[in-house]
Coordinates of C-alpha atoms in Angstrom, one line a residue:
M1 CA -36.4 -3.1 24.2
A2 CA -38.1 0.2 24.1
L3 CA -38.7 1.9 20.8
D4 CA -37.1 5.4 20.3
V5 CA -39.3 8.4 19.7
K6 CA -38.8 8.4 15.9
S7 CA -39.7 4.7 15.6
R8 CA -42.8 5.2 17.8
S9 CA -44.1 8.0 15.6
K10 CA -43.6 6.0 12.5
R11 CA -45.3 3.0 14.0
Y12 CA -48.8 4.6 13.4
E13 CA -50.4 5.4 10.0
K14 CA -52.9 8.2 10.1
L15 CA -56.2 7.2 8.5
D16 CA -58.7 9.9 9.2
F17 CA -59.2 13.2 11.1
L18 CA -61.7 12.7 13.9
G19 CA -61.9 16.1 15.6
E20 CA -60.1 19.1 17.1
G21 CA -60.3 21.0 20.3
Q22 CA -58.5 24.0 21.8
F23 CA -55.5 22.0 22.9
A24 CA -55.5 18.8 20.8
T25 CA -56.3 17.1 17.5
V26 CA -57.6 13.5 17.3
Y27 CA -56.9 11.1 14.5
K28 CA -57.9 7.6 13.6
A29 CA -54.8 5.6 12.9
R30 CA -53.5 2.0 12.3
D31 CA -50.8 0.5 14.5
K32 CA -48.5 -1.0 11.8
T33 CA -47.0 -3.6 14.2
T34 CA -50.3 -5.0 15.5
D35 CA -52.5 -4.0 12.6
T36 CA -55.1 -2.6 15.0
I37 CA -57.0 0.6 14.8
V38 CA -56.2 3.3 17.4
A39 CA -57.0 6.9 18.2
I40 CA -54.1 9.3 18.4
K41 CA -54.6 12.5 20.3
K42 CA -51.9 15.1 19.4
I43 CA -51.6 17.6 22.2
K44 CA -50.3 21.0 21.1
V45 CA -47.3 22.0 23.2
G46 CA -47.2 25.7 24.1
H47 CA -44.0 27.7 24.2
R48 CA -42.0 28.3 27.4
T49 CA -42.8 32.1 26.9
E50 CA -46.4 31.3 27.6
A51 CA -45.4 29.6 30.9
K52 CA -43.2 32.6 31.7
D53 CA -46.1 35.0 31.2
V54 CA -48.2 32.9 33.6
R55 CA -45.5 33.0 36.3
L56 CA -45.0 36.7 36.0
G57 CA -48.6 37.4 37.0
A58 CA -50.3 37.7 33.6
T59 CA -54.0 36.7 33.5
R60 CA -53.9 33.0 34.0
P61 CA -55.7 31.0 31.3
R62 CA -58.0 28.2 32.4
N63 CA -55.7 25.5 31.2
H64 CA -52.4 27.2 31.7
V65 CA -49.1 25.6 30.7
S66 CA -46.4 24.2 32.9
P67 CA -42.8 25.6 32.9
T68 CA -42.0 23.0 30.2
G69 CA -44.7 24.5 27.9
I70 CA -47.0 21.5 28.3
N71 CA -50.6 22.1 29.1
R72 CA -51.2 21.2 32.8
T73 CA -54.6 19.6 32.0
A74 CA -52.8 17.3 29.5
L75 CA -50.2 16.4 32.1
R76 CA -53.0 15.4 34.6
E77 CA -54.8 13.4 31.9
I78 CA -51.6 11.5 31.0
K79 CA -50.8 10.8 34.6
L80 CA -54.3 9.5 35.4
L81 CA -54.6 7.4 32.2
Q82 CA -51.3 5.7 33.0
E83 CA -52.8 4.6 36.3
L84 CA -56.3 3.6 35.2
H85 CA -56.9 0.1 33.8
H86 CA -60.5 -1.1 33.4
S87 CA -62.4 -2.8 30.6
N88 CA -65.0 0.0 30.5
I89 CA -62.5 2.9 30.4
I90 CA -60.7 3.6 27.1
G91 CA -57.1 2.7 27.7
L92 CA -53.9 4.7 27.0
L93 CA -51.7 2.4 25.0
D94 CA -48.7 4.7 24.4
A95 CA -47.5 8.3 24.9
F96 CA -44.6 10.0 23.3
G97 CA -43.3 13.4 22.2
H98 CA -42.6 14.1 18.5
K99 CA -41.5 17.5 17.2
S100 CA -43.6 20.1 19.1
N101 CA -46.4 17.7 20.1
I102 CA -47.2 15.0 22.6
S103 CA -49.1 12.1 21.1
L104 CA -51.4 9.9 23.2
V105 CA -52.4 6.6 21.6
F106 CA -55.7 5.2 22.8
D107 CA -57.9 2.2 22.2
F108 CA -60.3 3.2 19.3
M109 CA -64.0 3.4 19.8
E110 CA -66.3 3.7 16.8
T111 CA -68.7 6.1 18.5
D112 CA -68.9 8.5 21.4
L113 CA -71.3 8.9 24.4
E114 CA -73.4 11.5 22.7
A115 CA -74.1 9.3 19.6
L116 CA -75.1 6.4 21.9
Q117 CA -77.4 8.6 23.9
M118 CA -79.0 9.9 20.6
K119 CA -79.4 6.3 19.3
Y120 CA -80.9 4.7 22.3
F121 CA -82.7 7.5 24.2
S122 CA -83.6 10.4 22.0
N123 CA -86.8 8.8 20.5
R124 CA -88.1 7.2 23.7
P125 CA -91.3 8.6 25.3
G126 CA -90.9 9.8 28.9
P127 CA -87.9 11.2 30.7
T128 CA -84.3 10.4 29.8
P129 CA -82.8 7.9 32.1
G130 CA -81.0 9.5 35.1
P131 CA -77.8 8.4 36.7
Q132 CA -77.4 4.7 37.3
L133 CA -76.3 3.1 40.5
P134 CA -72.6 2.3 40.6
R135 CA -71.8 -1.3 39.6
P136 CA -69.3 -3.3 41.7
N137 CA -66.1 -3.5 39.6
G138 CA -67.4 -0.9 37.2
P139 CA -65.6 2.2 35.9
A140 CA -66.7 4.3 38.8
E141 CA -65.2 1.8 41.2
A142 CA -61.9 1.9 39.3
L143 CA -61.9 5.7 39.7
R144 CA -62.6 5.4 43.5
E145 CA -59.8 2.9 43.9
K146 CA -57.3 5.4 42.5
E147 CA -58.7 8.1 44.9
I148 CA -60.1 10.3 42.2
V149 CA -62.6 12.6 43.8
G150 CA -63.8 14.7 40.8
L151 CA -64.3 13.8 37.1
K152 CA -65.5 16.1 34.3
R153 CA -66.0 14.5 30.9
K154 CA -66.6 16.1 27.5
I155 CA -69.3 14.2 25.7
E156 CA -67.6 14.7 22.4
G157 CA -63.9 13.8 22.1
L158 CA -61.4 12.1 24.3
E159 CA -60.5 14.9 26.7
T160 CA -60.9 14.1 30.4
T161 CA -60.2 16.4 33.3
V162 CA -59.7 15.0 36.7
M163 CA -58.8 16.0 40.2
K164 CA -57.0 13.6 42.4
K165 CA -56.5 14.0 46.1
K166 CA -53.0 13.8 47.5
L167 CA -51.5 15.0 44.2
I168 CA -50.7 18.6 43.5
F169 CA -50.4 19.6 39.8

């Protein structure tokens, strides 16, 4: 039986603020039912008037909102993460709306890519390692299987922007 929105929002206990971007705030939280640590990304939902302004020919912001008031980049991220399942890609565990936000619940990772790069590569003599060859059954292969043709990652934070062929957003 599926939990209703109110139950889903009460399922998580906020523990710590992790960061904030233009469209979202990320928190460390505890899932009360499984007693596991998760990351919750609260996406700020715009107003329908913002979407109306875009449709009427106003200057179009980079991450414009859909007619529902939801940021289109966030919609793409949710759609993609619901399809991707790989051990080396942080998983989307849950997604639900509450009040004027959309909350995405992710597996929690103690650090980010930038911290790992600083820890392992910043004090080494010589050039920083370049791109590695794709591994069979690696995260890049999982992206190719889903026909994802472009990927842009922010080193800090959880935001991912993707383009997928055959889908129009």
